[in-house]
mmCIF file of C-alpha atoms and ligand atoms in Angstrom:
data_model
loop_
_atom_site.group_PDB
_atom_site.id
_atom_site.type_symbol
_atom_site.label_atom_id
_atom_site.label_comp_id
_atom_site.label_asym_id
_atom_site.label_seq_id
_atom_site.Cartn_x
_atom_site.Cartn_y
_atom_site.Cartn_z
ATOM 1 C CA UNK A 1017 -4.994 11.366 35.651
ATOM 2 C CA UNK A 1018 -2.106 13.758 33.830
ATOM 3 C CA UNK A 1019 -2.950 14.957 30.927
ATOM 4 C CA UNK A 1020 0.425 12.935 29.538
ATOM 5 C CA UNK A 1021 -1.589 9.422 30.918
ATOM 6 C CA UNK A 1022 -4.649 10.718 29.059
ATOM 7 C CA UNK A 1023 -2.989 11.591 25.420
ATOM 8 C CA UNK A 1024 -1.615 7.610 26.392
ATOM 9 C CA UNK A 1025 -4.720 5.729 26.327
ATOM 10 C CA UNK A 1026 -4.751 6.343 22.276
ATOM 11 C CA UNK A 1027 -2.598 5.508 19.715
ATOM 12 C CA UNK A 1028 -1.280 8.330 18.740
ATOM 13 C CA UNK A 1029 1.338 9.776 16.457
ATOM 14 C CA UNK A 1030 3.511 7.031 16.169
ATOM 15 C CA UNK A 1031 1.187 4.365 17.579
ATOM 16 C CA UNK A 1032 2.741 1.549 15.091
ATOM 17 C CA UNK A 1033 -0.085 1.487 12.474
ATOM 18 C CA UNK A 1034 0.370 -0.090 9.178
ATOM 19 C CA UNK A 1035 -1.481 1.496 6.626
ATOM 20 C CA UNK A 1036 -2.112 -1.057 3.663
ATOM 21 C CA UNK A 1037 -3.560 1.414 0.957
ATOM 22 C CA UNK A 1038 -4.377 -1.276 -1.792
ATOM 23 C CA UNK A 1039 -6.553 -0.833 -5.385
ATOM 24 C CA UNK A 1040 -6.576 -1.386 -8.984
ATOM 25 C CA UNK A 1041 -3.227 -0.263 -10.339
ATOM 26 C CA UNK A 1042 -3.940 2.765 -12.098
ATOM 27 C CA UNK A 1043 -6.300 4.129 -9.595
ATOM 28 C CA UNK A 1044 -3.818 6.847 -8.515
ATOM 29 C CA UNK A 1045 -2.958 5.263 -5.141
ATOM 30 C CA UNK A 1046 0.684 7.426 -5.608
ATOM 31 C CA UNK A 1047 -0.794 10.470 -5.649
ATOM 32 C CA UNK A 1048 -3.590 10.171 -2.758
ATOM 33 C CA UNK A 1049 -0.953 8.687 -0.238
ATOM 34 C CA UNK A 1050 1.839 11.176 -1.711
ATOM 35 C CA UNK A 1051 -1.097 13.937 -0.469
ATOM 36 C CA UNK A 1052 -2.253 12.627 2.302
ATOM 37 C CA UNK A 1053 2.007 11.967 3.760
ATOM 38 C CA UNK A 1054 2.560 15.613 2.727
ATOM 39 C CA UNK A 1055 0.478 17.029 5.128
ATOM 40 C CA UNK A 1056 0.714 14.263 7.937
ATOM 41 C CA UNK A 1057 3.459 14.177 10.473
ATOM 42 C CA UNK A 1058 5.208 10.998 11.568
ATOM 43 C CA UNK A 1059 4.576 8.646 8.502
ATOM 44 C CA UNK A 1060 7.012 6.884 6.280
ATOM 45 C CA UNK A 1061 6.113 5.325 3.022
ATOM 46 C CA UNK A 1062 7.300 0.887 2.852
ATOM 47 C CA UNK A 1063 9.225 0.675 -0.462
ATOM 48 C CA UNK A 1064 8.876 -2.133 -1.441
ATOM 49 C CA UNK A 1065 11.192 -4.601 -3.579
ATOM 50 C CA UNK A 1066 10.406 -5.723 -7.052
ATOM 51 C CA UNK A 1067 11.750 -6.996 -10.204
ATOM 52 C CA UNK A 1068 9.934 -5.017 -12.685
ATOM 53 C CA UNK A 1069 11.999 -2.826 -14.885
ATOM 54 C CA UNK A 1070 11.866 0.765 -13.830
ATOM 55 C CA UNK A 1071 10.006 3.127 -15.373
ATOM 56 C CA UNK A 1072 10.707 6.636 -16.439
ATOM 57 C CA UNK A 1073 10.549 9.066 -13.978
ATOM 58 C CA UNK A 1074 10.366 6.684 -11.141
ATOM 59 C CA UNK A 1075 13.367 6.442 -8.594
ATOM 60 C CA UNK A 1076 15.593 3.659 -7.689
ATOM 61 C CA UNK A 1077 15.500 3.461 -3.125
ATOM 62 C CA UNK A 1078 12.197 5.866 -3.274
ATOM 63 C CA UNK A 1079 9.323 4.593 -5.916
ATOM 64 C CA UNK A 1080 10.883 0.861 -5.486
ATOM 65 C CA UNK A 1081 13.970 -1.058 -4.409
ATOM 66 C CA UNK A 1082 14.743 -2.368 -8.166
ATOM 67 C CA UNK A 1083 16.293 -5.745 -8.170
ATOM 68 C CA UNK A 1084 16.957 -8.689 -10.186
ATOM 69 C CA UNK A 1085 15.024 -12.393 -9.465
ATOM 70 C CA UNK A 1086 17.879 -13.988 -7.836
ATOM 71 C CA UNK A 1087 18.523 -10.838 -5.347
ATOM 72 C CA UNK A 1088 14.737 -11.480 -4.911
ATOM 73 C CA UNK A 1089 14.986 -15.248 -4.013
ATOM 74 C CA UNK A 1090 17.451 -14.823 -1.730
ATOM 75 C CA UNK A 1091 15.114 -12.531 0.214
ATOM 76 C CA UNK A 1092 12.343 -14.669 0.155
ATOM 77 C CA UNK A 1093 14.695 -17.458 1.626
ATOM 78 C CA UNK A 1094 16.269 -14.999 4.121
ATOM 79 C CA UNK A 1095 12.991 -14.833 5.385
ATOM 80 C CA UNK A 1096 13.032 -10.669 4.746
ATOM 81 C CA UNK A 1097 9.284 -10.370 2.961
ATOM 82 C CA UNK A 1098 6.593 -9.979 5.203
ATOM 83 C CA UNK A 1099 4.530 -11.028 1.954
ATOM 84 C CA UNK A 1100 4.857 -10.800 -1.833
ATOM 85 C CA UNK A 1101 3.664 -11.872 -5.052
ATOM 86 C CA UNK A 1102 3.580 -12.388 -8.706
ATOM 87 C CA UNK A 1103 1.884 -9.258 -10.584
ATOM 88 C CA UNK A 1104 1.509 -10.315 -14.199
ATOM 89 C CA UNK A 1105 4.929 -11.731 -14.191
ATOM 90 C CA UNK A 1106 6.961 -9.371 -11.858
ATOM 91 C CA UNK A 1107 7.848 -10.220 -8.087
ATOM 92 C CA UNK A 1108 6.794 -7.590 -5.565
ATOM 93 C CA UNK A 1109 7.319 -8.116 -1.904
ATOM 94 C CA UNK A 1110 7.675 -5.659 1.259
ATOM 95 C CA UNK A 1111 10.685 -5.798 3.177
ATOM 96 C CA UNK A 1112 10.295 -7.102 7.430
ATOM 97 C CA UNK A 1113 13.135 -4.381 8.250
ATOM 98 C CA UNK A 1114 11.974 -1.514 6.308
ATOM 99 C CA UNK A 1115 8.797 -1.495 8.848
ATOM 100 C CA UNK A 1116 10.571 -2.839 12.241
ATOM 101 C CA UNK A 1117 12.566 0.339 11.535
ATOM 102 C CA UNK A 1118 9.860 2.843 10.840
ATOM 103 C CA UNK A 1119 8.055 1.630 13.831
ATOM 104 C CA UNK A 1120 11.451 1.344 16.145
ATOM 105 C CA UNK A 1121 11.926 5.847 14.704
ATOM 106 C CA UNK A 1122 8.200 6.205 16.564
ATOM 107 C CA UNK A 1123 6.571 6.143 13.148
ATOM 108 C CA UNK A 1124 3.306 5.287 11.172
ATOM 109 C CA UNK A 1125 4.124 3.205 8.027
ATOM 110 C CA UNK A 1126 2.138 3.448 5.083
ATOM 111 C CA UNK A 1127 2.315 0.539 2.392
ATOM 112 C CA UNK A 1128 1.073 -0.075 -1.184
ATOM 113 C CA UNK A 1129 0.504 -3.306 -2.062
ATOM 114 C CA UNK A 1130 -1.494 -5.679 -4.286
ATOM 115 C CA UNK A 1131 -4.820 -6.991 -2.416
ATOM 116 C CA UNK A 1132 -3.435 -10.636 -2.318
ATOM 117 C CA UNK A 1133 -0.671 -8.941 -0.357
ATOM 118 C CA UNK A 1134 -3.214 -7.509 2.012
ATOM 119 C CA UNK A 1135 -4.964 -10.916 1.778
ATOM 120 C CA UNK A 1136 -1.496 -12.371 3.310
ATOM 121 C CA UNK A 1137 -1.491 -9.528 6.118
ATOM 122 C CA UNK A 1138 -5.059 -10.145 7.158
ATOM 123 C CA UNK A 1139 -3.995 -14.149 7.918
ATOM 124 C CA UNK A 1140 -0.177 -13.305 9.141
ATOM 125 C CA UNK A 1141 -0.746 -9.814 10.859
ATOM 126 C CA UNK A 1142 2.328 -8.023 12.058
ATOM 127 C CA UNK A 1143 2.876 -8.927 15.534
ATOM 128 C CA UNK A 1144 1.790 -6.787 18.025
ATOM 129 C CA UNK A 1145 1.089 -3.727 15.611
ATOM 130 C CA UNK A 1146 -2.222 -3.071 13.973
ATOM 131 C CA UNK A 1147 -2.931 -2.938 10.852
ATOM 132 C CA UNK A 1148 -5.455 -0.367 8.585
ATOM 133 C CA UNK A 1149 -7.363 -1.655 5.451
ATOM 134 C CA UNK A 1150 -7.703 1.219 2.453
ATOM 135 C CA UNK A 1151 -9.160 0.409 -0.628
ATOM 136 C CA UNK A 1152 -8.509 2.709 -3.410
ATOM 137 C CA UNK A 1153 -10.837 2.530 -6.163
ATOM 138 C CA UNK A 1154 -12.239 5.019 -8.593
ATOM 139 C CA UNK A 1155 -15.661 5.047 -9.181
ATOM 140 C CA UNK A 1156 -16.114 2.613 -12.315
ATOM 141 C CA UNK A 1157 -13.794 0.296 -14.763
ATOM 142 C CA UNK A 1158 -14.517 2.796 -17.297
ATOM 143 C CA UNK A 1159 -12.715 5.307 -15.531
ATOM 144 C CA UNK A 1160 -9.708 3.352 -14.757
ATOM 145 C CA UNK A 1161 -9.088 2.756 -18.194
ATOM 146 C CA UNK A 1162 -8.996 5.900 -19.114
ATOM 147 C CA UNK A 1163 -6.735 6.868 -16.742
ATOM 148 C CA UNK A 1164 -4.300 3.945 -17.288
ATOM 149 C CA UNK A 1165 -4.560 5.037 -21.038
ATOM 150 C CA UNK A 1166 -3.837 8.469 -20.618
ATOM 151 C CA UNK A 1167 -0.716 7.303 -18.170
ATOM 152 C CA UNK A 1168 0.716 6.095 -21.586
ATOM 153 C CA UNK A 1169 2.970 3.766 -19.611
ATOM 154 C CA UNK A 1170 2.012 0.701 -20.757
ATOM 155 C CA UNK A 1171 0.958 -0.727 -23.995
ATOM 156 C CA UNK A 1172 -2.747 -1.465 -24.987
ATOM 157 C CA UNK A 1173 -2.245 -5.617 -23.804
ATOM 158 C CA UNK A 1174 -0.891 -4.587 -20.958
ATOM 159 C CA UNK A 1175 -3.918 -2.495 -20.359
ATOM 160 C CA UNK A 1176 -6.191 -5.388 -20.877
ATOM 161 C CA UNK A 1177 -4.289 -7.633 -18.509
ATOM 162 C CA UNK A 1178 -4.609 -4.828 -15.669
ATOM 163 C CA UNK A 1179 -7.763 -4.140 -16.138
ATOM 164 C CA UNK A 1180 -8.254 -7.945 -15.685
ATOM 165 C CA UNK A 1181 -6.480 -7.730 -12.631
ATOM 166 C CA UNK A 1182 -8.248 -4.820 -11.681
ATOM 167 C CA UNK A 1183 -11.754 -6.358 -11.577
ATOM 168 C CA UNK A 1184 -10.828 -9.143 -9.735
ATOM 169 C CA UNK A 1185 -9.486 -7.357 -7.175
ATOM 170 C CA UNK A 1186 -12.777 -5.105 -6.826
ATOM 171 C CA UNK A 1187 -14.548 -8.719 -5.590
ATOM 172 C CA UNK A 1188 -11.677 -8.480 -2.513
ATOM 173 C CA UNK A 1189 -13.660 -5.557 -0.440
ATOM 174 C CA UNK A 1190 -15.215 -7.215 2.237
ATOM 175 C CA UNK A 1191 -11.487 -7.766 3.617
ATOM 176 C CA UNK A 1192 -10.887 -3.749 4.008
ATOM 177 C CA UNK A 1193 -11.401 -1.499 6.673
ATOM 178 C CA UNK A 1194 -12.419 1.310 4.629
ATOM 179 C CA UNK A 1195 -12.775 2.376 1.020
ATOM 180 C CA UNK A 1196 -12.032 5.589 -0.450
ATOM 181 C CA UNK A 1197 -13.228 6.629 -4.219
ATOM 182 C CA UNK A 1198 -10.590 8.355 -6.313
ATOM 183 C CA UNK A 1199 -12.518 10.732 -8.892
ATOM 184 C CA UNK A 1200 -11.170 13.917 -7.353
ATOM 185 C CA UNK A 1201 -7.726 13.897 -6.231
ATOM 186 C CA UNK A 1202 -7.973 15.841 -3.671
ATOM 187 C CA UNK A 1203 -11.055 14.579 -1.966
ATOM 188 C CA UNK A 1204 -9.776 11.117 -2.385
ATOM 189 C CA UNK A 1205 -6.651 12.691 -0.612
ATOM 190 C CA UNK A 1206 -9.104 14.639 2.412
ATOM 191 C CA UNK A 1207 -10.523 11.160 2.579
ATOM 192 C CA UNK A 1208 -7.295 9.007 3.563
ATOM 193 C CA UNK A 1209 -6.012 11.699 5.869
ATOM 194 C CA UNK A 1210 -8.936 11.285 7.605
ATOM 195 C CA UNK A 1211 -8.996 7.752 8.074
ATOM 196 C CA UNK A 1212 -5.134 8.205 9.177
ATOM 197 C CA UNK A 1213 -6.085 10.498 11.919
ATOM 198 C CA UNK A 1214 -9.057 8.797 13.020
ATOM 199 C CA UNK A 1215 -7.052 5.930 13.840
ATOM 200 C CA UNK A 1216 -4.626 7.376 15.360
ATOM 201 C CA UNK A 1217 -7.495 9.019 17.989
ATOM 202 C CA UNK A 1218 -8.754 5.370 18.230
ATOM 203 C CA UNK A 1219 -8.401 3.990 22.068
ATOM 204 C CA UNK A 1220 -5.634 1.714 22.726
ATOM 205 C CA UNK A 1221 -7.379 -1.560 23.711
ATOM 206 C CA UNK A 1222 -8.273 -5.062 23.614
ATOM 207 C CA UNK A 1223 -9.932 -4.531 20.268
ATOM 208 C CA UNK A 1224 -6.845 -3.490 18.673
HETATM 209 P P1 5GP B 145 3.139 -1.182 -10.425
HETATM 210 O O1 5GP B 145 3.857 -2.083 -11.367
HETATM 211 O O2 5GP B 145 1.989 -0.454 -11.092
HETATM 212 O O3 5GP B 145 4.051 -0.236 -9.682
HETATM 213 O O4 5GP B 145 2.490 -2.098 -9.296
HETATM 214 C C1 5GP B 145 1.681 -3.170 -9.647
HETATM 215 C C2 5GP B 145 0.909 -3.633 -8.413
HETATM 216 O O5 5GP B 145 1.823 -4.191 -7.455
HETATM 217 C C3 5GP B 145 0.191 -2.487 -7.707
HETATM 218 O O6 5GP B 145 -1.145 -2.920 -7.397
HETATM 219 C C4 5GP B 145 0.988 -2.292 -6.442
HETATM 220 O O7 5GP B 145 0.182 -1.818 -5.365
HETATM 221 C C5 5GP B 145 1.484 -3.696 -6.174
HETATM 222 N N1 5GP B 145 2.648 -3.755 -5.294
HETATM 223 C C6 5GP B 145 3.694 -2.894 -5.214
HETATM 224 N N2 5GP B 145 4.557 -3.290 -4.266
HETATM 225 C C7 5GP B 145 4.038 -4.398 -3.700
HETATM 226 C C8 5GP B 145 4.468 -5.272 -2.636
HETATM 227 O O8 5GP B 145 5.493 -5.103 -2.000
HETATM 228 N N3 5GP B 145 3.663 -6.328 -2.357
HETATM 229 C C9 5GP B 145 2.506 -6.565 -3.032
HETATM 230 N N4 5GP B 145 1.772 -7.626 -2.651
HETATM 231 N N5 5GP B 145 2.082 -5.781 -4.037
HETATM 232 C C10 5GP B 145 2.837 -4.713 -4.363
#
């Protein structure tokens, strides 16, 4: 067997893996896959569509694809969302094409999305690609309302109704792959690389 034949029998760089990093907004899921993409070759993050106003510092065709509800109707009837949903009034879907053409440029695709989303992926899939399971979470509610807080993006309602969000979510585990704490940043970050290069040594095979 060549040594090209063996380096074939695993995924790979480039294997078509979806990575669905998911987790109580707030958590810091930005800055763990923003780390762990740095210092990764071949991955490329799904940005996703939504029509929640943009916030400050964020970047219109990087953070987000910001649209209005009708350009995000005509989407979902084109058939272009692989899945979306309704986060405490906004729409936020990920775009079919954005990931056909990651996968088509011979890379990874990294996605971060709500855990109904993920919910959605578990019962559609995506074809013949697999899919990876990441749960983000820090180590207690407390925590993530201190950091959502200290963001200082929202307001203290909006807090509430995240935090809400956020520990309903936490009852959605058993449906991931993997879960990674986030208290330090960069061990949450060591963490996901990990998982991102374990599966990429993982054995092509009937169990993918
Ligand atoms: P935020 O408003 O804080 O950027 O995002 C709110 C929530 O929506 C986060 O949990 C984020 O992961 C999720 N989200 C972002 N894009 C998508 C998407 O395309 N699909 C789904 N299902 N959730 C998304």
């Amino acid at each position: 067997m060549s040594s090209e034949s063996i380096a074939g029998q695993r995924r790979g760089v480039g294997g078509g893996i979806a990575f669905v990093v998911c987790g109580p907004s707030g958590a810091g899921k930005n800055s763990v896959i923003e780390g762990a993409m740095r210092s990764l070759p071949g991955l490329s993050f799904s940005v996703s569509y939504t029509t929640r106003p943009r916030r400050s510092g964020e970047v219109d065709g990087v953070d987000y694809h910001y649209i209005s509800r009708q350009q995000f109707d005509r989407l979902l009837t084109q058939g272009e969302l692989i899945e979306h949903v309704t986060y405490l009034g906004d729409q936020y879907g990920t775009a079919r094409s954005q990931i056909e053409e990651v996968f088509a440029r011979g890379e990874d695709v990294v996605l971060n999305i709500d855990v109904e989303g993920a919910r959605t992926l578990r019962k559609q899939g995506l074809h013949d690609f697999a899919v990876v399971y990441v749960f983000l979470a820090p180590s207690s509610l407390d925590l993530l309302e201190e950091r959502l807080s200290a963001r200082g993006t929202e307001d203290e309602e909006q807090i509430r109704a995240r935090l809400e969000v956020a520990a309903r979510e936490m009852k959605a585990l058993p449906v991931f792959d993997y879960l990674v704490l986030n208290d330090k940043l960069d061990r949450s970050i060591d963490e996901l690389r990990a998982i991102i290069v374990a599966e990429r040594c993982r054995i092509c095979g009937e169990h993918d």
